[in-house]
C-alpha atoms as a PDB file:
ATOM      1  CA  MET A   1      29.165-110.019-190.233  1.00  0.00           C
ATOM      2  CA  PRO A   2      32.129-110.019-187.810  1.00  0.00           C
ATOM      3  CA  ARG A   3      31.377-108.365-184.490  1.00  0.00           C
ATOM      4  CA  PHE A   4      34.117-105.754-184.966  1.00  0.00           C
ATOM      5  CA  ALA A   5      32.729-104.682-188.339  1.00  0.00           C
ATOM      6  CA  PHE A   6      29.202-104.443-186.881  1.00  0.00           C
ATOM      7  CA  VAL A   7      30.382-102.207-184.030  1.00  0.00           C
ATOM      8  CA  LEU A   8      32.337-100.057-186.492  1.00  0.00           C
ATOM      9  CA  LEU A   9      29.224 -99.560-188.616  1.00  0.00           C
ATOM     10  CA  LEU A  10      27.245 -98.476-185.542  1.00  0.00           C
ATOM     11  CA  PHE A  11      29.957 -95.966-184.645  1.00  0.00           C
ATOM     12  CA  LEU A  12      30.049 -94.527-188.169  1.00  0.00           C
ATOM     13  CA  ALA A  13      26.278 -94.280-188.208  1.00  0.00           C
ATOM     14  CA  ALA A  14      26.304 -92.342-184.927  1.00  0.00           C
ATOM     15  CA  CYS A  15      28.918 -89.962-186.288  1.00  0.00           C
ATOM     16  CA  SER A  16      26.886 -89.468-189.447  1.00  0.00           C
ATOM     17  CA  ASP A  17      23.779 -88.738-187.375  1.00  0.00           C
ATOM     18  CA  LYS A  18      25.679 -86.120-185.372  1.00  0.00           C
ATOM     19  CA  LYS A  19      26.778 -84.360-188.546  1.00  0.00           C
ATOM     20  CA  GLU A  20      23.228 -84.261-189.840  1.00  0.00           C
ATOM     21  CA  ARG A  21      21.891 -82.479-186.797  1.00  0.00           C
ATOM     22  CA  PRO A  22      20.903 -78.902-187.649  1.00  0.00           C
ATOM     23  CA  ALA A  23      23.111 -76.071-186.461  1.00  0.00           C
ATOM     24  CA  ALA A  24      21.870 -73.483-183.982  1.00  0.00           C
ATOM     25  CA  ALA A  25      18.497 -72.171-185.074  1.00  0.00           C
ATOM     26  CA  ALA A  26      17.800 -68.450-185.231  1.00  0.00           C
ATOM     27  CA  ASP A  27      15.619 -67.022-182.482  1.00  0.00           C
ATOM     28  CA  GLU A  28      14.526 -63.487-181.750  1.00  0.00           C
ATOM     29  CA  PRO A  29      17.514 -61.576-180.367  1.00  0.00           C
ATOM     30  CA  SER A  30      17.573 -61.520-176.576  1.00  0.00           C
ATOM     31  CA  TYR A  31      17.775 -58.520-174.241  1.00  0.00           C
ATOM     32  CA  THR A  32      19.581 -59.121-170.944  1.00  0.00           C
ATOM     33  CA  VAL A  33      19.730 -56.344-168.357  1.00  0.00           C
ATOM     34  CA  PHE A  34      21.693 -56.474-165.113  1.00  0.00           C
ATOM     35  CA  PHE A  35      20.776 -54.097-162.294  1.00  0.00           C
ATOM     36  CA  ILE A  36      23.795 -53.893-159.998  1.00  0.00           C
ATOM     37  CA  ASP A  37      23.217 -52.228-156.641  1.00  0.00           C
ATOM     38  CA  LYS A  38      25.751 -49.480-155.944  1.00  0.00           C
ATOM     39  CA  SER A  39      24.069 -48.006-152.881  1.00  0.00           C
ATOM     40  CA  LEU A  40      25.457 -48.227-149.374  1.00  0.00           C
ATOM     41  CA  SER A  41      22.591 -50.459-148.291  1.00  0.00           C
ATOM     42  CA  ASN A  42      23.966 -53.244-150.466  1.00  0.00           C
ATOM     43  CA  SER A  43      26.875 -53.572-148.050  1.00  0.00           C
ATOM     44  CA  SER A  44      27.018 -57.364-148.336  1.00  0.00           C
ATOM     45  CA  LEU A  45      28.506 -57.211-151.837  1.00  0.00           C
ATOM     46  CA  GLU A  46      31.863 -58.630-150.764  1.00  0.00           C
ATOM     47  CA  GLY A  47      30.253 -61.756-149.359  1.00  0.00           C
ATOM     48  CA  ALA A  48      27.978 -62.096-152.377  1.00  0.00           C
ATOM     49  CA  ARG A  49      30.711 -61.534-154.972  1.00  0.00           C
ATOM     50  CA  ALA A  50      30.976 -65.204-155.920  1.00  0.00           C
ATOM     51  CA  THR A  51      27.205 -65.543-156.285  1.00  0.00           C
ATOM     52  CA  TYR A  52      26.919 -62.407-158.391  1.00  0.00           C
ATOM     53  CA  GLU A  53      29.774 -63.530-160.618  1.00  0.00           C
ATOM     54  CA  ARG A  54      28.246 -66.971-161.137  1.00  0.00           C
ATOM     55  CA  VAL A  55      24.872 -65.486-162.071  1.00  0.00           C
ATOM     56  CA  ILE A  56      26.446 -63.055-164.536  1.00  0.00           C
ATOM     57  CA  ARG A  57      28.445 -65.787-166.230  1.00  0.00           C
ATOM     58  CA  GLU A  58      25.481 -68.151-166.422  1.00  0.00           C
ATOM     59  CA  ALA A  59      23.084 -65.474-167.684  1.00  0.00           C
ATOM     60  CA  ILE A  60      25.369 -64.481-170.540  1.00  0.00           C
ATOM     61  CA  ALA A  61      26.049 -68.097-171.470  1.00  0.00           C
ATOM     62  CA  ASP A  62      22.309 -68.855-171.444  1.00  0.00           C
ATOM     63  CA  ASN A  63      21.077 -65.729-173.215  1.00  0.00           C
ATOM     64  CA  VAL A  64      23.732 -64.700-175.733  1.00  0.00           C
ATOM     65  CA  HIS A  65      23.756 -66.947-178.789  1.00  0.00           C
ATOM     66  CA  GLN A  66      23.741 -64.813-181.910  1.00  0.00           C
ATOM     67  CA  LYS A  67      24.412 -61.477-183.546  1.00  0.00           C
ATOM     68  CA  GLY A  68      22.093 -58.840-182.122  1.00  0.00           C
ATOM     69  CA  ASP A  69      21.706 -60.272-178.625  1.00  0.00           C
ATOM     70  CA  LYS A  70      21.978 -57.358-176.211  1.00  0.00           C
ATOM     71  CA  VAL A  71      23.541 -57.079-172.742  1.00  0.00           C
ATOM     72  CA  VAL A  72      22.990 -53.918-170.689  1.00  0.00           C
ATOM     73  CA  VAL A  73      24.114 -52.913-167.190  1.00  0.00           C
ATOM     74  CA  TYR A  74      22.443 -50.304-164.990  1.00  0.00           C
ATOM     75  CA  PHE A  75      23.586 -49.250-161.542  1.00  0.00           C
ATOM     76  CA  ILE A  76      21.030 -49.050-158.754  1.00  0.00           C
ATOM     77  CA  HIS A  77      21.399 -45.908-156.657  1.00  0.00           C
ATOM     78  CA  ASP A  78      19.384 -42.707-156.264  1.00  0.00           C
ATOM     79  CA  ASN A  79      19.103 -42.163-160.038  1.00  0.00           C
ATOM     80  CA  THR A  80      18.773 -45.679-161.423  1.00  0.00           C
ATOM     81  CA  ALA A  81      16.853 -44.810-164.601  1.00  0.00           C
ATOM     82  CA  LYS A  82      19.783 -42.660-165.784  1.00  0.00           C
ATOM     83  CA  ALA A  83      22.537 -44.969-164.578  1.00  0.00           C
ATOM     84  CA  ARG A  84      23.338 -47.025-167.657  1.00  0.00           C
ATOM     85  CA  ALA A  85      26.888 -48.258-167.168  1.00  0.00           C
ATOM     86  CA  LEU A  86      27.305 -50.597-170.137  1.00  0.00           C
ATOM     87  CA  SER A  87      25.544 -51.511-173.380  1.00  0.00           C
ATOM     88  CA  LEU A  88      26.881 -54.348-175.520  1.00  0.00           C
ATOM     89  CA  THR A  89      25.587 -56.150-178.604  1.00  0.00           C
ATOM     90  CA  ALA A  90      26.773 -59.602-179.680  1.00  0.00           C
ATOM     91  CA  ARG A  91      28.392 -59.870-183.107  1.00  0.00           C
ATOM     92  CA  THR A  92      28.719 -63.625-183.600  1.00  0.00           C
ATOM     93  CA  PRO A  93      26.500 -64.645-186.549  1.00  0.00           C
ATOM     94  CA  LEU A  94      24.726 -67.972-186.695  1.00  0.00           C
ATOM     95  CA  PRO A  95      26.379 -70.419-189.102  1.00  0.00           C
ATOM     96  CA  GLU A  96      25.173 -70.579-192.701  1.00  0.00           C
ATOM     97  CA  VAL A  97      24.436 -74.274-193.180  1.00  0.00           C
ATOM     98  CA  GLU A  98      21.548 -74.430-195.619  1.00  0.00           C
ATOM     99  CA  GLY A  99      22.490 -76.744-198.470  1.00  0.00           C
ATOM    100  CA  ALA A 100      25.893 -77.484-196.938  1.00  0.00           C
ATOM    101  CA  SER A 101      27.393 -80.946-196.832  1.00  0.00           C
ATOM    102  CA  PRO A 102      27.540 -82.736-193.483  1.00  0.00           C
ATOM    103  CA  THR A 103      31.281 -82.014-193.280  1.00  0.00           C
ATOM    104  CA  ASP A 104      30.886 -78.307-194.051  1.00  0.00           C
ATOM    105  CA  ARG A 105      27.925 -78.110-191.692  1.00  0.00           C
ATOM    106  CA  GLU A 106      29.969 -79.531-188.827  1.00  0.00           C
ATOM    107  CA  ALA A 107      32.900 -77.227-189.598  1.00  0.00           C
ATOM    108  CA  ALA A 108      30.617 -74.176-189.650  1.00  0.00           C
ATOM    109  CA  GLN A 109      28.996 -75.199-186.383  1.00  0.00           C
ATOM    110  CA  SER A 110      32.376 -75.728-184.715  1.00  0.00           C
ATOM    111  CA  ASP A 111      33.617 -72.332-185.891  1.00  0.00           C
ATOM    112  CA  TYR A 112      30.423 -70.669-184.632  1.00  0.00           C
ATOM    113  CA  GLU A 113      30.710 -72.315-181.211  1.00  0.00           C
ATOM    114  CA  LEU A 114      34.353 -71.217-180.908  1.00  0.00           C
ATOM    115  CA  GLN A 115      33.556 -67.611-181.833  1.00  0.00           C
ATOM    116  CA  LEU A 116      30.547 -67.542-179.522  1.00  0.00           C
ATOM    117  CA  THR A 117      32.515 -68.919-176.565  1.00  0.00           C
ATOM    118  CA  ARG A 118      35.140 -66.218-177.041  1.00  0.00           C
ATOM    119  CA  GLU A 119      32.563 -63.455-177.318  1.00  0.00           C
ATOM    120  CA  GLN A 120      30.624 -64.667-174.279  1.00  0.00           C
ATOM    121  CA  ALA A 121      33.872 -64.603-172.279  1.00  0.00           C
ATOM    122  CA  THR A 122      34.529 -61.016-173.423  1.00  0.00           C
ATOM    123  CA  LEU A 123      31.016 -59.916-172.440  1.00  0.00           C
ATOM    124  CA  GLN A 124      31.357 -61.620-169.073  1.00  0.00           C
ATOM    125  CA  ARG A 125      34.624 -59.815-168.349  1.00  0.00           C
ATOM    126  CA  GLN A 126      33.121 -56.442-169.217  1.00  0.00           C
ATOM    127  CA  VAL A 127      30.059 -56.940-167.025  1.00  0.00           C
ATOM    128  CA  LEU A 128      32.163 -58.271-164.145  1.00  0.00           C
ATOM    129  CA  ALA A 129      34.322 -55.137-164.355  1.00  0.00           C
ATOM    130  CA  LYS A 130      31.166 -53.107-163.671  1.00  0.00           C
ATOM    131  CA  LEU A 131      30.348 -55.361-160.750  1.00  0.00           C
ATOM    132  CA  ASP A 132      33.647 -54.327-159.150  1.00  0.00           C
ATOM    133  CA  GLN A 133      33.318 -50.622-159.940  1.00  0.00           C
ATOM    134  CA  ALA A 134      32.989 -48.580-156.746  1.00  0.00           C
ATOM    135  CA  ASN A 135      30.463 -45.795-156.248  1.00  0.00           C
ATOM    136  CA  THR A 136      31.804 -43.160-153.875  1.00  0.00           C
ATOM    137  CA  ASN A 137      29.443 -40.415-155.062  1.00  0.00           C
ATOM    138  CA  LYS A 138      26.490 -39.108-153.083  1.00  0.00           C
ATOM    139  CA  SER A 139      24.196 -41.156-155.311  1.00  0.00           C
ATOM    140  CA  ASN A 140      24.990 -44.107-153.021  1.00  0.00           C
ATOM    141  CA  GLN A 141      22.905 -42.586-150.227  1.00  0.00           C
ATOM    142  CA  HIS A 142      19.578 -43.799-151.644  1.00  0.00           C
ATOM    143  CA  THR A 143      18.233 -46.828-153.487  1.00  0.00           C
ATOM    144  CA  ASP A 144      15.763 -46.189-156.307  1.00  0.00           C
ATOM    145  CA  ILE A 145      14.650 -49.620-157.470  1.00  0.00           C
ATOM    146  CA  TRP A 146      11.433 -48.130-158.833  1.00  0.00           C
ATOM    147  CA  GLY A 147      13.703 -46.415-161.351  1.00  0.00           C
ATOM    148  CA  SER A 148      14.470 -49.816-162.872  1.00  0.00           C
ATOM    149  CA  LEU A 149      10.852 -49.987-164.070  1.00  0.00           C
ATOM    150  CA  ASP A 150      11.588 -47.149-166.481  1.00  0.00           C
ATOM    151  CA  VAL A 151      14.512 -49.192-167.820  1.00  0.00           C
ATOM    152  CA  LEU A 152      12.340 -52.289-168.229  1.00  0.00           C
ATOM    153  CA  ALA A 153       9.674 -50.291-170.046  1.00  0.00           C
ATOM    154  CA  ARG A 154      12.233 -48.946-172.519  1.00  0.00           C
ATOM    155  CA  ALA A 155      13.721 -52.404-172.980  1.00  0.00           C
ATOM    156  CA  ASP A 156      10.263 -53.784-173.752  1.00  0.00           C
ATOM    157  CA  GLU A 157       9.960 -51.286-176.603  1.00  0.00           C
ATOM    158  CA  SER A 158      12.702 -53.252-178.384  1.00  0.00           C
ATOM    159  CA  GLY A 159      10.167 -56.018-179.003  1.00  0.00           C
ATOM    160  CA  ARG A 160      12.515 -58.611-177.534  1.00  0.00           C
ATOM    161  CA  GLN A 161      12.078 -60.972-174.623  1.00  0.00           C
ATOM    162  CA  VAL A 162      13.671 -59.116-171.722  1.00  0.00           C
ATOM    163  CA  ARG A 163      15.497 -61.001-168.979  1.00  0.00           C
ATOM    164  CA  ALA A 164      16.323 -58.876-165.942  1.00  0.00           C
ATOM    165  CA  TYR A 165      18.706 -59.735-163.114  1.00  0.00           C
ATOM    166  CA  TYR A 166      18.689 -57.684-159.909  1.00  0.00           C
ATOM    167  CA  LEU A 167      21.966 -58.017-158.005  1.00  0.00           C
ATOM    168  CA  SER A 168      20.707 -56.208-154.950  1.00  0.00           C
ATOM    169  CA  ASP A 169      19.342 -56.464-151.426  1.00  0.00           C
ATOM    170  CA  MET A 170      16.113 -54.977-152.914  1.00  0.00           C
ATOM    171  CA  VAL A 171      15.767 -52.482-150.077  1.00  0.00           C
ATOM    172  CA  GLU A 172      14.061 -49.488-151.700  1.00  0.00           C
ATOM    173  CA  SER A 173      15.144 -46.354-149.842  1.00  0.00           C
ATOM    174  CA  MET A 174      13.913 -43.037-151.170  1.00  0.00           C
ATOM    175  CA  SER A 175      12.676 -39.903-149.454  1.00  0.00           C
ATOM    176  CA  GLY A 176       9.349 -38.242-150.176  1.00  0.00           C
ATOM    177  CA  ALA A 177       5.730 -38.735-149.164  1.00  0.00           C
ATOM    178  CA  ASP A 178       4.971 -40.835-152.249  1.00  0.00           C
ATOM    179  CA  ARG A 179       8.037 -43.099-151.990  1.00  0.00           C
ATOM    180  CA  ARG A 180       9.027 -46.188-150.014  1.00  0.00           C
ATOM    181  CA  ASP A 181      11.894 -46.394-147.549  1.00  0.00           C
ATOM    182  CA  PHE A 182      12.213 -49.999-146.421  1.00  0.00           C
ATOM    183  CA  HIS A 183      15.061 -49.112-144.066  1.00  0.00           C
ATOM    184  CA  LYS A 184      12.692 -46.991-142.013  1.00  0.00           C
ATOM    185  CA  MET A 185       9.437 -48.806-142.670  1.00  0.00           C
ATOM    186  CA  PRO A 186       9.430 -52.246-144.307  1.00  0.00           C
ATOM    187  CA  PRO A 187       6.134 -54.119-144.751  1.00  0.00           C
ATOM    188  CA  ALA A 188       5.015 -55.539-141.421  1.00  0.00           C
ATOM    189  CA  SER A 189       3.587 -58.716-142.936  1.00  0.00           C
ATOM    190  CA  ASN A 190       3.100 -60.515-146.225  1.00  0.00           C
ATOM    191  CA  GLU A 191      -0.435 -59.160-146.365  1.00  0.00           C
ATOM    192  CA  GLN A 192       0.809 -55.588-146.037  1.00  0.00           C
ATOM    193  CA  ALA A 193       3.553 -56.272-148.599  1.00  0.00           C
ATOM    194  CA  ASP A 194       0.893 -57.433-151.075  1.00  0.00           C
ATOM    195  CA  ASP A 195      -1.338 -54.441-150.357  1.00  0.00           C
ATOM    196  CA  TRP A 196       1.488 -51.948-150.786  1.00  0.00           C
ATOM    197  CA  ALA A 197       2.764 -53.679-153.924  1.00  0.00           C
ATOM    198  CA  LYS A 198      -0.642 -53.747-155.597  1.00  0.00           C
ATOM    199  CA  ALA A 199      -1.278 -50.100-154.775  1.00  0.00           C
ATOM    200  CA  ASP A 200       2.157 -49.116-156.089  1.00  0.00           C
ATOM    201  CA  ALA A 201       1.761 -51.288-159.185  1.00  0.00           C
ATOM    202  CA  LYS A 202      -1.465 -49.501-160.057  1.00  0.00           C
ATOM    203  CA  LYS A 203       0.233 -46.114-159.778  1.00  0.00           C
ATOM    204  CA  LEU A 204       3.512 -47.095-161.441  1.00  0.00           C
ATOM    205  CA  GLY A 205       1.760 -49.022-164.194  1.00  0.00           C
ATOM    206  CA  GLU A 206       0.328 -45.711-165.419  1.00  0.00           C
ATOM    207  CA  GLN A 207       3.894 -44.527-166.025  1.00  0.00           C
ATOM    208  CA  TYR A 208       5.738 -47.679-167.056  1.00  0.00           C
ATOM    209  CA  ALA A 209       4.559 -50.506-169.299  1.00  0.00           C
ATOM    210  CA  ILE A 210       7.215 -53.087-168.508  1.00  0.00           C
ATOM    211  CA  GLY A 211       5.777 -55.817-170.730  1.00  0.00           C
ATOM    212  CA  SER A 212       6.395 -59.386-169.605  1.00  0.00           C
ATOM    213  CA  PRO A 213      10.043 -59.643-168.573  1.00  0.00           C
ATOM    214  CA  SER A 214      11.573 -62.639-166.863  1.00  0.00           C
ATOM    215  CA  VAL A 215      12.997 -61.382-163.568  1.00  0.00           C
ATOM    216  CA  ARG A 216      15.506 -62.932-161.195  1.00  0.00           C
ATOM    217  CA  LEU A 217      16.285 -61.446-157.789  1.00  0.00           C
ATOM    218  CA  VAL A 218      19.852 -62.259-156.726  1.00  0.00           C
ATOM    219  CA  LEU A 219      20.043 -61.331-153.059  1.00  0.00           C
ATOM    220  CA  PRO A 220      23.424 -60.910-151.327  1.00  0.00           C
ATOM    221  CA  PHE A 221      22.462 -62.670-148.108  1.00  0.00           C
ATOM    222  CA  ALA A 222      23.850 -65.898-146.723  1.00  0.00           C
ATOM    223  CA  ALA A 223      21.507 -68.833-146.216  1.00  0.00           C
ATOM    224  CA  THR A 224      21.917 -68.330-142.463  1.00  0.00           C
ATOM    225  CA  ALA A 225      20.847 -64.646-142.551  1.00  0.00           C
ATOM    226  CA  SER A 226      18.173 -63.637-140.074  1.00  0.00           C
ATOM    227  CA  ALA A 227      14.786 -62.219-141.053  1.00  0.00           C
ATOM    228  CA  LYS A 228      15.967 -58.853-139.759  1.00  0.00           C
ATOM    229  CA  GLU A 229      18.804 -58.842-142.289  1.00  0.00           C
ATOM    230  CA  ASN A 230      17.002 -60.598-145.163  1.00  0.00           C
ATOM    231  CA  ASN A 231      13.439 -59.448-144.597  1.00  0.00           C
ATOM    232  CA  PRO A 232      11.046 -61.827-146.400  1.00  0.00           C
ATOM    233  CA  THR A 233       8.282 -59.212-146.560  1.00  0.00           C
ATOM    234  CA  VAL A 234      10.507 -56.939-148.650  1.00  0.00           C
ATOM    235  CA  THR A 235      11.130 -59.739-151.128  1.00  0.00           C
ATOM    236  CA  ARG A 236       7.392 -60.517-151.121  1.00  0.00           C
ATOM    237  CA  TYR A 237       6.695 -56.887-152.023  1.00  0.00           C
ATOM    238  CA  TRP A 238       8.860 -57.115-155.161  1.00  0.00           C
ATOM    239  CA  HIS A 239       7.406 -60.434-156.258  1.00  0.00           C
ATOM    240  CA  THR A 240       3.900 -59.030-156.031  1.00  0.00           C
ATOM    241  CA  LEU A 241       4.755 -55.647-157.567  1.00  0.00           C
ATOM    242  CA  LEU A 242       6.564 -57.080-160.607  1.00  0.00           C
ATOM    243  CA  GLU A 243       4.037 -59.855-161.204  1.00  0.00           C
ATOM    244  CA  THR A 244       1.135 -57.405-160.924  1.00  0.00           C
ATOM    245  CA  MET A 245       2.818 -55.138-163.460  1.00  0.00           C
ATOM    246  CA  GLY A 246       3.155 -58.012-165.936  1.00  0.00           C
ATOM    247  CA  ALA A 247       6.364 -59.939-165.309  1.00  0.00           C
ATOM    248  CA  GLN A 248       5.933 -63.472-166.600  1.00  0.00           C
ATOM    249  CA  GLU A 249       7.989 -64.865-163.728  1.00  0.00           C
ATOM    250  CA  VAL A 250       9.935 -63.613-160.717  1.00  0.00           C
ATOM    251  CA  THR A 251      12.461 -66.019-159.236  1.00  0.00           C
ATOM    252  CA  GLU A 252      15.273 -65.923-156.681  1.00  0.00           C
END
């Protein structure tokens, strides 16, 4: 067989193999929740804008793939549990390819990918608009991150795998004898952070069953930030609290 013909056959075989690959498989619909800090303590937002935007875009691209996938935005301030700012549900259906010819299968997959890309871009724009929304109300005076646990518990009731993204400095700041104010009194050490987190998890776990969400903390601090600005014991507190309450992973 001439070399050209042999190479051509290999190319056609590769194309045929590509067409035979199955289209996107159905999974359980996803539930993505963004907690965007709108309190005064999150004053580094301007410097973190690019990071927050990148995380939002990547999260939607990674998590939204089919009709029914949900994207929700809550603002963090002094009434976080009641601060739902956006609730969106994807409408792009997975392609119907069962019994289809390779050509029809490829066409359906291409159409699905085009529709999905457009819808993901629309969702990204809507969430980013909430990122830029200012909060000039008195609710910006405190930071109730505990309130997000109520949101996670309600999201878990959907039966979906919840993925939560905290775009925040994670500095809890609430008044009251039974609350934490990390502006006035952050954990003095990792050991104290663990002790406080485990004690709080025991108490809060009686109110909120958050399930096993995947959690990502997106802090607004530069890599050169000092420990005074980006206190590692505060971050340690949240890792321990969320993991103790059932989160399957907590990353930064």
